[in-house]
CSV table of C-alpha atoms in Angstrom, one decimal:
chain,number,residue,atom,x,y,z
A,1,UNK,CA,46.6,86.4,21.1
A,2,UNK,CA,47.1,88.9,18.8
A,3,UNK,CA,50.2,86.9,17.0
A,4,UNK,CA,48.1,83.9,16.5
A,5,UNK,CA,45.7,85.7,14.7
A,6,UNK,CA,48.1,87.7,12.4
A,7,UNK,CA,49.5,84.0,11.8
A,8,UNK,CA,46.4,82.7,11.0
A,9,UNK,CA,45.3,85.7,8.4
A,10,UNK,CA,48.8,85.4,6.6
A,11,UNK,CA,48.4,82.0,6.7
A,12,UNK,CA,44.5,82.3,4.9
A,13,UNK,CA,46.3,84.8,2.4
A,14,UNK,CA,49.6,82.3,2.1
A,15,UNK,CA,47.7,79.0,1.4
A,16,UNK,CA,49.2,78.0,4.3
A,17,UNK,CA,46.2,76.8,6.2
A,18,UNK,CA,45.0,73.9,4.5
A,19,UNK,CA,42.0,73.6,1.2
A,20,UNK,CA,38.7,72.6,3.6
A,21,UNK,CA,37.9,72.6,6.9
A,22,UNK,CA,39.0,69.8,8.2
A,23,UNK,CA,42.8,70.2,7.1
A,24,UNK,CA,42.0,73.8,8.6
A,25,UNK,CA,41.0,72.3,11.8
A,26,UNK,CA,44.2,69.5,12.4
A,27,UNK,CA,46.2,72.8,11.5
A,28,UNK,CA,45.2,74.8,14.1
A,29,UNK,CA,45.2,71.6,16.8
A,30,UNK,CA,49.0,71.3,15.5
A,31,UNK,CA,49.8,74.6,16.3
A,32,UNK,CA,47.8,75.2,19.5
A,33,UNK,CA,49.9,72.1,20.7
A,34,UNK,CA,53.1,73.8,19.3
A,35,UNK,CA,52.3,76.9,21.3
A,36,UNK,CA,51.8,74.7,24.3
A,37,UNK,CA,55.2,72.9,23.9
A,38,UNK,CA,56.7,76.2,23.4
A,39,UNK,CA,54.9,78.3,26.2
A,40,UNK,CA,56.0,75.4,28.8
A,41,UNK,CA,59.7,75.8,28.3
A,42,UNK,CA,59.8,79.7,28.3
A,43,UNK,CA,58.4,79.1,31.7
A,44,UNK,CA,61.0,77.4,32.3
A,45,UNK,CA,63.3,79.1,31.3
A,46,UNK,CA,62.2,82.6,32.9
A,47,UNK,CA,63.0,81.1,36.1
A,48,UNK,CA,65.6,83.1,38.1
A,49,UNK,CA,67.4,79.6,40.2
A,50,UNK,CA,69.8,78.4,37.3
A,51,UNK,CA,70.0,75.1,38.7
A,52,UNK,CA,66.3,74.9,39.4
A,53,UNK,CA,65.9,76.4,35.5
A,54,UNK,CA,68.8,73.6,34.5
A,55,UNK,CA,66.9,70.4,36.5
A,56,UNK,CA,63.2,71.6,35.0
A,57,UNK,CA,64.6,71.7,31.5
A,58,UNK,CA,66.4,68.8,31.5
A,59,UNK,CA,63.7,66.9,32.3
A,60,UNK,CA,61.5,68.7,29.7
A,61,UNK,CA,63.6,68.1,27.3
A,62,UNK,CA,63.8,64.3,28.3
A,63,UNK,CA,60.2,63.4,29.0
A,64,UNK,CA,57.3,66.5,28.2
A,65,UNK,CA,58.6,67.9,24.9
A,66,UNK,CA,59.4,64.3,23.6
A,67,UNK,CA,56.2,63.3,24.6
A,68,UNK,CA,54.6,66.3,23.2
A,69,UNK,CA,56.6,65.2,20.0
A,70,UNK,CA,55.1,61.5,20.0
A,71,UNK,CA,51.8,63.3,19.7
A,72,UNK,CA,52.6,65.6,16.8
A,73,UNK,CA,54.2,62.5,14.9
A,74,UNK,CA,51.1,60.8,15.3
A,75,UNK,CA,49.0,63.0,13.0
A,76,UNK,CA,51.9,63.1,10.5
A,77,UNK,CA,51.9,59.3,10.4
A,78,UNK,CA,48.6,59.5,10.2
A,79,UNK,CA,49.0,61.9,7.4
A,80,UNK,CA,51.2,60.2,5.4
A,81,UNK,CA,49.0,57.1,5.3
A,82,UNK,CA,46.6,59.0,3.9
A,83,UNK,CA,49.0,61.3,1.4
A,84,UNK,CA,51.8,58.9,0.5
A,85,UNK,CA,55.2,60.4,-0.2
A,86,UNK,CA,54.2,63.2,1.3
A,87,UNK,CA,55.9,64.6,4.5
A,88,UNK,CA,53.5,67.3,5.6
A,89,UNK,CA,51.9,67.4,9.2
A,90,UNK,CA,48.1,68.0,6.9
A,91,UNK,CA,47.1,67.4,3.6
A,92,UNK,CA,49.3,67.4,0.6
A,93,UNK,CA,51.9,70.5,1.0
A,94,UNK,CA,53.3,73.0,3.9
A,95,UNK,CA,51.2,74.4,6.2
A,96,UNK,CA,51.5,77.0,8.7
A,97,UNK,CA,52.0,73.8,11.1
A,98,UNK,CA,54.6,72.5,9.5
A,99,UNK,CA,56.3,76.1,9.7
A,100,UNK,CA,55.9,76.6,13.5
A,101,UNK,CA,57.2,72.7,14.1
A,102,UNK,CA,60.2,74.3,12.0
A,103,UNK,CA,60.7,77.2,13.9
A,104,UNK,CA,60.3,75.3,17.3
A,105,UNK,CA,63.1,72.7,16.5
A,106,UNK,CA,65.0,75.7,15.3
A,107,UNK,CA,64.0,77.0,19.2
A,108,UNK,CA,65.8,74.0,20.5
A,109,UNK,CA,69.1,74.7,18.4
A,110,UNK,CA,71.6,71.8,20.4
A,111,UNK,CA,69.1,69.8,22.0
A,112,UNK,CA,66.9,69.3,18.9
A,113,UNK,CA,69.0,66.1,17.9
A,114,UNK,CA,68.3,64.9,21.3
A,115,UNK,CA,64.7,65.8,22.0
A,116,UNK,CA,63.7,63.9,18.3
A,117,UNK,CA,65.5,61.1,18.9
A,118,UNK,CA,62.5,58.7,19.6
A,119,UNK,CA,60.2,60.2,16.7
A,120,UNK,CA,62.1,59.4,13.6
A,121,UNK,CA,59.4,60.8,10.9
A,122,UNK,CA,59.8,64.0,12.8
A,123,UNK,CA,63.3,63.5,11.9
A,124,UNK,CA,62.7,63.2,8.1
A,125,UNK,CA,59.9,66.1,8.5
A,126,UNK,CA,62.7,68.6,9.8
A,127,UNK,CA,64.8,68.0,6.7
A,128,UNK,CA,62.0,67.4,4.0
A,129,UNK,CA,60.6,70.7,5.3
A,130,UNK,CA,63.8,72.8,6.5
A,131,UNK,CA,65.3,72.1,2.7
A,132,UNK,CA,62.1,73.3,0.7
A,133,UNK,CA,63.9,75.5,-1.3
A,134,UNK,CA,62.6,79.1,-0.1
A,135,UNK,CA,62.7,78.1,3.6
A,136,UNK,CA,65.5,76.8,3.0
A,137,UNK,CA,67.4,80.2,1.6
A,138,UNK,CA,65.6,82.2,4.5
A,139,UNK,CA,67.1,80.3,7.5
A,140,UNK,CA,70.5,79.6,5.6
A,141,UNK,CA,70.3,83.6,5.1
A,142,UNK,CA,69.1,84.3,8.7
A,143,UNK,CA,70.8,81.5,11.2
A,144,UNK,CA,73.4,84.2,12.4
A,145,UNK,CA,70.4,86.4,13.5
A,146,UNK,CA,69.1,83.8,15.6
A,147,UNK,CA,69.9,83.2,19.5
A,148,UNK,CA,70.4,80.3,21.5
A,149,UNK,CA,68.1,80.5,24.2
A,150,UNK,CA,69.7,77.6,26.5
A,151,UNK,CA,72.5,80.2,27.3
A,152,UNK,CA,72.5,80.8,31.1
């Protein structure tokens, strides 16, 4: 609880949480869905049977999080009808959702590819977004810091 509410004040301080209410709103249902996505596959993977942990993720990774995916590209499509040329989950430029989509594909390091393979503007919303040119310094600076959590 207390992380999502530090996120939510940097994001109010960042501009990172959309101009009115509404694009405040679809940000935070983003983002509660993120967490969602996110806090079923730790569960997942804190299980102590490697097989069990291997079977439940696999299918996760085949059916729930794609699913969960479909969902998430259905506000950006719906975003983009509404902010052409624009690849942003809300409104017109990155929000705090947009950064926690990032960071979750980043979560799912060698089965990203595989897990977006049936939403294709989430595709094009991982590069638009992973190459804005700050973001784009940090991870390149950081991605030996990060872990792959799929190691047994």
């Amino acid at each position: 609880a207390q992380s999502n509410a530090i996120e939510r004040y940097l994001a109010d301080k960042l501009n990172l949480n959309g101009k009115n209410d509404l694009e405040k709103a679809k940000i935070d249902m983003c983002c509660e869905h993120i967490l969602d996505l996110r806090t079923f596959l730790s569960e997942i993977l804190r299980k102590a049977d490697c097989d069990e942990k291997r079977k439940e993720l696999d299918r996760a990774l085949t059916i729930t999080i794609p699913h969960g995916f479909k969902m998430i590209e259905k506000l950006l499509e719906s975003n983009i009808r509404e902010n052409p040329n624009t690849y942003f989950i809300v409104g017109n430029e990155a929000s705090r959702a947009d950064l926690k989509l990032i960071a979750l594909y980043d979560w799912l390091r060698d089965r990203r590819d595989e897990v977006l393979a049936h939403t294709p503007l989430l595709i094009v919303h991982y590069e638009k977004i992973r190459n804005l040119p700050k973001l784009k310094e940090y991870l390149d600076k950081t991605k030996n810091e990060r872990i792959n959590l799929f190691i047994n």
